[in-house]
Tab-separated table of N, CA and C and ligand atoms in Angstrom:
chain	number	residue	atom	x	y	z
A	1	UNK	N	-177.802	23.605	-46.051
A	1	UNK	CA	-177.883	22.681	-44.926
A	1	UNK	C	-177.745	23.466	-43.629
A	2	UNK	N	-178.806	23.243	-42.728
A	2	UNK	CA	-178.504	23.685	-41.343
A	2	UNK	C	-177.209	23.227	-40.717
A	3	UNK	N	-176.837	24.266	-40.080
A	3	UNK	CA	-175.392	23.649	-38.997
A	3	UNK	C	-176.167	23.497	-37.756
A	4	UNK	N	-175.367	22.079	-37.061
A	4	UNK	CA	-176.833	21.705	-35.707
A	4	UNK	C	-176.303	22.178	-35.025
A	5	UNK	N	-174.960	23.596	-34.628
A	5	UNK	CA	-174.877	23.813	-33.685
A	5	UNK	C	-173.214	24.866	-33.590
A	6	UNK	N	-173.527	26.102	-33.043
A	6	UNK	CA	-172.615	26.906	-32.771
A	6	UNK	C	-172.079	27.690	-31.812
A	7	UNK	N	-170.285	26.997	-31.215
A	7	UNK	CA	-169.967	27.008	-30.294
A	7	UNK	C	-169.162	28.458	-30.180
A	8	UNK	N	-169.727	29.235	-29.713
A	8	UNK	CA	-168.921	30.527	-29.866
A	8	UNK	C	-168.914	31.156	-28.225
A	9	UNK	N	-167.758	32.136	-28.046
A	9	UNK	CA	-167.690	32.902	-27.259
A	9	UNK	C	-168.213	34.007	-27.365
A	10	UNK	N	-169.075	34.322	-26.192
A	10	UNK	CA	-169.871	34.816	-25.852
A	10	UNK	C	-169.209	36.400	-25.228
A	11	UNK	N	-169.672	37.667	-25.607
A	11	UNK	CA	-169.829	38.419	-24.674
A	11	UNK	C	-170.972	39.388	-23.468
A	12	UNK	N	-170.761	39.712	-22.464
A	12	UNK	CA	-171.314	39.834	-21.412
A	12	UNK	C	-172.451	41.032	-21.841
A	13	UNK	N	-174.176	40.950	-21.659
A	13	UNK	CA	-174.921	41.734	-22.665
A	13	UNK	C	-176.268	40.829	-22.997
A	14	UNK	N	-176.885	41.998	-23.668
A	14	UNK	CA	-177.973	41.255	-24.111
A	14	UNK	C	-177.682	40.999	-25.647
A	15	UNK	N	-177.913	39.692	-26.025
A	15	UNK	CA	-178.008	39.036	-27.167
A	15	UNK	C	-179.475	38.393	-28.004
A	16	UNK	N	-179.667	38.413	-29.472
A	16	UNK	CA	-180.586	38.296	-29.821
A	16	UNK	C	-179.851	36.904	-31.067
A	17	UNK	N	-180.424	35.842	-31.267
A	17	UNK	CA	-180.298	34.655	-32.139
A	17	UNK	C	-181.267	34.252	-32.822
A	18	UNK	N	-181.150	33.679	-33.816
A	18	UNK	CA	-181.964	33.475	-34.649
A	18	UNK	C	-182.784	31.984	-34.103
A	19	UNK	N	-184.029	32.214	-34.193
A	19	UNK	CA	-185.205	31.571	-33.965
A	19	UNK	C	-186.128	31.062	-35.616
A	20	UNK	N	-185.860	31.684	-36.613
A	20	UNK	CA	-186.382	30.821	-37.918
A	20	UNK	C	-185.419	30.938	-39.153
A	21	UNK	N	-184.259	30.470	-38.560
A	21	UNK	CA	-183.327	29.767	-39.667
A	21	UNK	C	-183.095	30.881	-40.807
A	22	UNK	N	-183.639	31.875	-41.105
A	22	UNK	CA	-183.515	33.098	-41.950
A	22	UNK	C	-182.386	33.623	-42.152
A	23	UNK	N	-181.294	33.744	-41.126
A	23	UNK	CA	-180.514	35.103	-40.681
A	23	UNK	C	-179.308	34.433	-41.448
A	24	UNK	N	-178.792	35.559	-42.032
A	24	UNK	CA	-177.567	35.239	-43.190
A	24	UNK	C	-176.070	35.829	-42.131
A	25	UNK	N	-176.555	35.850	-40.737
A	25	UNK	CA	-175.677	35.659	-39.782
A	25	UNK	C	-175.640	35.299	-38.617
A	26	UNK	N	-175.960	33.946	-39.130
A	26	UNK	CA	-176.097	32.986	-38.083
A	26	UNK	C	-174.867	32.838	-36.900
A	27	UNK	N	-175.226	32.544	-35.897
A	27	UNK	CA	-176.308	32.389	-35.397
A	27	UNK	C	-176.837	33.437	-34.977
A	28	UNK	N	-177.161	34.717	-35.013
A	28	UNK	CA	-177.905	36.109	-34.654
A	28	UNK	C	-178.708	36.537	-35.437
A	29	UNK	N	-179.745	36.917	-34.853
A	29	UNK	CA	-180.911	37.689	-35.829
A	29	UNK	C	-180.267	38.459	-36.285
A	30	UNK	N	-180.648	38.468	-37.337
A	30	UNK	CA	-180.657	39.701	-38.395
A	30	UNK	C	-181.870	40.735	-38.827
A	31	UNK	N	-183.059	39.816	-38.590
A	31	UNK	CA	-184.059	40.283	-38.719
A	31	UNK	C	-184.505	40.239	-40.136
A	32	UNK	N	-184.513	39.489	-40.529
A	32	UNK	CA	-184.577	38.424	-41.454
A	32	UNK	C	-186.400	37.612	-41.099
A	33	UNK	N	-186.603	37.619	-39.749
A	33	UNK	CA	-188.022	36.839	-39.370
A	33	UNK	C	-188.828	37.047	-39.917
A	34	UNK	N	-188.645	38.691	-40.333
A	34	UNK	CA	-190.136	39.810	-40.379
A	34	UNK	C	-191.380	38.862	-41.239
A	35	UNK	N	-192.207	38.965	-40.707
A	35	UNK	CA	-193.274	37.773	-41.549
A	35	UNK	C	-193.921	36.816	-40.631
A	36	UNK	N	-192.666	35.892	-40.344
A	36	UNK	CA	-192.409	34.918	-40.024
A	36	UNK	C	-193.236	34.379	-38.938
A	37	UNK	N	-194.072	35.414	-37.635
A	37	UNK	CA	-194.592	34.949	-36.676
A	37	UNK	C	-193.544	34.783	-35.764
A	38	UNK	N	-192.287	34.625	-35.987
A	38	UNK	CA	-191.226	33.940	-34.910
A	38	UNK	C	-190.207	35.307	-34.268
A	39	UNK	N	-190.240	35.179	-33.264
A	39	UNK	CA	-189.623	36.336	-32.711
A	39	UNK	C	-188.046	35.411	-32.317
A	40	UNK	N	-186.734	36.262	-32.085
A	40	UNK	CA	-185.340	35.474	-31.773
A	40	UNK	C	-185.822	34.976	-30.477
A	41	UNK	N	-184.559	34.651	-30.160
A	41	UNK	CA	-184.244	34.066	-28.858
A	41	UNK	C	-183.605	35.516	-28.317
A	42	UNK	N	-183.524	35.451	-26.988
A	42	UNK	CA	-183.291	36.898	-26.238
A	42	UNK	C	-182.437	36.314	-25.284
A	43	UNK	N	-181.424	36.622	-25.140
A	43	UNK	CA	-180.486	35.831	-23.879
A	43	UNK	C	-179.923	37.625	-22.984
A	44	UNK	N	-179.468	37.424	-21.859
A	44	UNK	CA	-179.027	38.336	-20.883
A	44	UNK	C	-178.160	37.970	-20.415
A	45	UNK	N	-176.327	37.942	-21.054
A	45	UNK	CA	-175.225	37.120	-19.784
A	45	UNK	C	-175.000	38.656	-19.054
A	46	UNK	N	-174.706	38.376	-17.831
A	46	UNK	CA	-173.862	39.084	-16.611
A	46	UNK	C	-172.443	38.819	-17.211
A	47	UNK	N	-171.922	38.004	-17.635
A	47	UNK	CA	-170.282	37.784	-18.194
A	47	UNK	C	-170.462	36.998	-19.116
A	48	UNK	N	-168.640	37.503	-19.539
A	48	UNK	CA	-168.669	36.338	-21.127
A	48	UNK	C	-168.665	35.170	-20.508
A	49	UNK	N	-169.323	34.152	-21.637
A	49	UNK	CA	-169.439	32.886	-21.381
A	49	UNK	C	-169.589	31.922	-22.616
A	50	UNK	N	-169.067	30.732	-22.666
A	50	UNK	CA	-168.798	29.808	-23.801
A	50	UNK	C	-170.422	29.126	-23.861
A	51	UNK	N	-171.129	29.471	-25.125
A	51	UNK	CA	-171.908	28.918	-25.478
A	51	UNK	C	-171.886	27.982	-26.354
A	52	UNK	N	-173.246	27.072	-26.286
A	52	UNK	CA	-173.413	26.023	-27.875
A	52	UNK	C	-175.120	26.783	-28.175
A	53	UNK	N	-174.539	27.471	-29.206
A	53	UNK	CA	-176.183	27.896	-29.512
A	53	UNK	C	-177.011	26.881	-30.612
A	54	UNK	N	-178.515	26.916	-30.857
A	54	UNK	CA	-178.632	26.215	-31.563
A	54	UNK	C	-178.837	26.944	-33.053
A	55	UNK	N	-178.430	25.603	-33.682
A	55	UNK	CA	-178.480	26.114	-35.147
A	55	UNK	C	-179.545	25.315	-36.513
A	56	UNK	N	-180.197	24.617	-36.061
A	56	UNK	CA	-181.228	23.962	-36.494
A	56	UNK	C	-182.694	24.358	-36.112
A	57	UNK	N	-182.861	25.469	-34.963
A	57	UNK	CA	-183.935	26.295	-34.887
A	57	UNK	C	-184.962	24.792	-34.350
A	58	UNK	N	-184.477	23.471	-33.780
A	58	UNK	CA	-185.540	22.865	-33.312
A	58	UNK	C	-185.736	22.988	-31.955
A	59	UNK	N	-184.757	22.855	-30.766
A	59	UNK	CA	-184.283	23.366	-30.111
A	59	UNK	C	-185.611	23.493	-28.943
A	60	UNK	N	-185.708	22.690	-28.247
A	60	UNK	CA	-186.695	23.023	-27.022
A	60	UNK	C	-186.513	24.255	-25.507
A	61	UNK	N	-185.160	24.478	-25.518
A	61	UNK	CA	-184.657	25.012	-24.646
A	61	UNK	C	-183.440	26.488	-25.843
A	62	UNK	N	-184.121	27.263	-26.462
A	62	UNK	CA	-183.678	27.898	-27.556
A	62	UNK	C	-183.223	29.373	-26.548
A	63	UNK	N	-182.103	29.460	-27.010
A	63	UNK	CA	-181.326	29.606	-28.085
A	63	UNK	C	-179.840	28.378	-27.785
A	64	UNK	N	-180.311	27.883	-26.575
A	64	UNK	CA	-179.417	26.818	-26.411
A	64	UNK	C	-179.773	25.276	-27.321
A	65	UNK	N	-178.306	24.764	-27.306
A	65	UNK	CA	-178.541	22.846	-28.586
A	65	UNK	C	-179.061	22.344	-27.397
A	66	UNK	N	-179.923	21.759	-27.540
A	66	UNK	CA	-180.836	20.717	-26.877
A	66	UNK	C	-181.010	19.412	-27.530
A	67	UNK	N	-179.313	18.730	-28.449
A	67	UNK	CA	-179.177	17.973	-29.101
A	67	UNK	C	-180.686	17.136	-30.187
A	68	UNK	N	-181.717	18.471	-30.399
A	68	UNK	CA	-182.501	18.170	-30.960
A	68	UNK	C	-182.026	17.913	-32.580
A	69	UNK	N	-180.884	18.515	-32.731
A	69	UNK	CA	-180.402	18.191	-34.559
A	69	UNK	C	-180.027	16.806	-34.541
A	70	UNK	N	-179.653	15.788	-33.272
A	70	UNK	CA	-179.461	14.242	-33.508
A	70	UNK	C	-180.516	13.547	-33.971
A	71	UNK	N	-182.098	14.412	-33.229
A	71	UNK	CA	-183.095	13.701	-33.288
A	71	UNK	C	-183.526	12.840	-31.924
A	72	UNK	N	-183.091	13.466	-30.801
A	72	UNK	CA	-183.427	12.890	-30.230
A	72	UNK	C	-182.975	14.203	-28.920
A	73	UNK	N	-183.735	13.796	-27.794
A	73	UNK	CA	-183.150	15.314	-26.785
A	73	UNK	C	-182.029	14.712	-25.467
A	74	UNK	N	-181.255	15.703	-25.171
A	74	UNK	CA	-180.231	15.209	-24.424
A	74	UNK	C	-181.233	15.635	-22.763
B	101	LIG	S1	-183.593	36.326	-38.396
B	101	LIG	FE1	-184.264	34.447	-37.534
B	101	LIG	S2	-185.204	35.049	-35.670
B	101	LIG	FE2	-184.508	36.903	-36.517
């Protein structure tokens, strides 16, 4: 089962997340895609910062929850 969503602290950096549900460490690529057509999500913080990443890979605004796992968008 997908988790719709993971709230973790963040550190300051470039970060890479998983974009096709593959990665056996979620939420971060692993690189796990290869195949796949789907490249991660690529984020750049200046500082740590409290994220909700998404974890259902539906996600219109990715690597951020865009409460698309309710089924509906916030
Ligand atoms: S493992 Fe899913 S995008 Fe890289």
């Amino acid at each position: 089962m997908k988790e719709p969503y993971h709230l973790i602290e963040e550190t300051a950096g470039e970060h890479l997340y998983c974009a096709c549900g593959r990665s056996k460490n979620k939420p971060y690529c692993d690189g796990s895609h290869g195949g796949t057509g789907i490249s991660p999500w690529r984020i750049q913080l200046p500082a740590p910062r409290t994220l909700k990443i998404c974890g259902c890979t539906k996600s219109g605004i990715g690597p951020f929850c865009d409460d698309s796992h309710l089924g509906k968008k916030s």
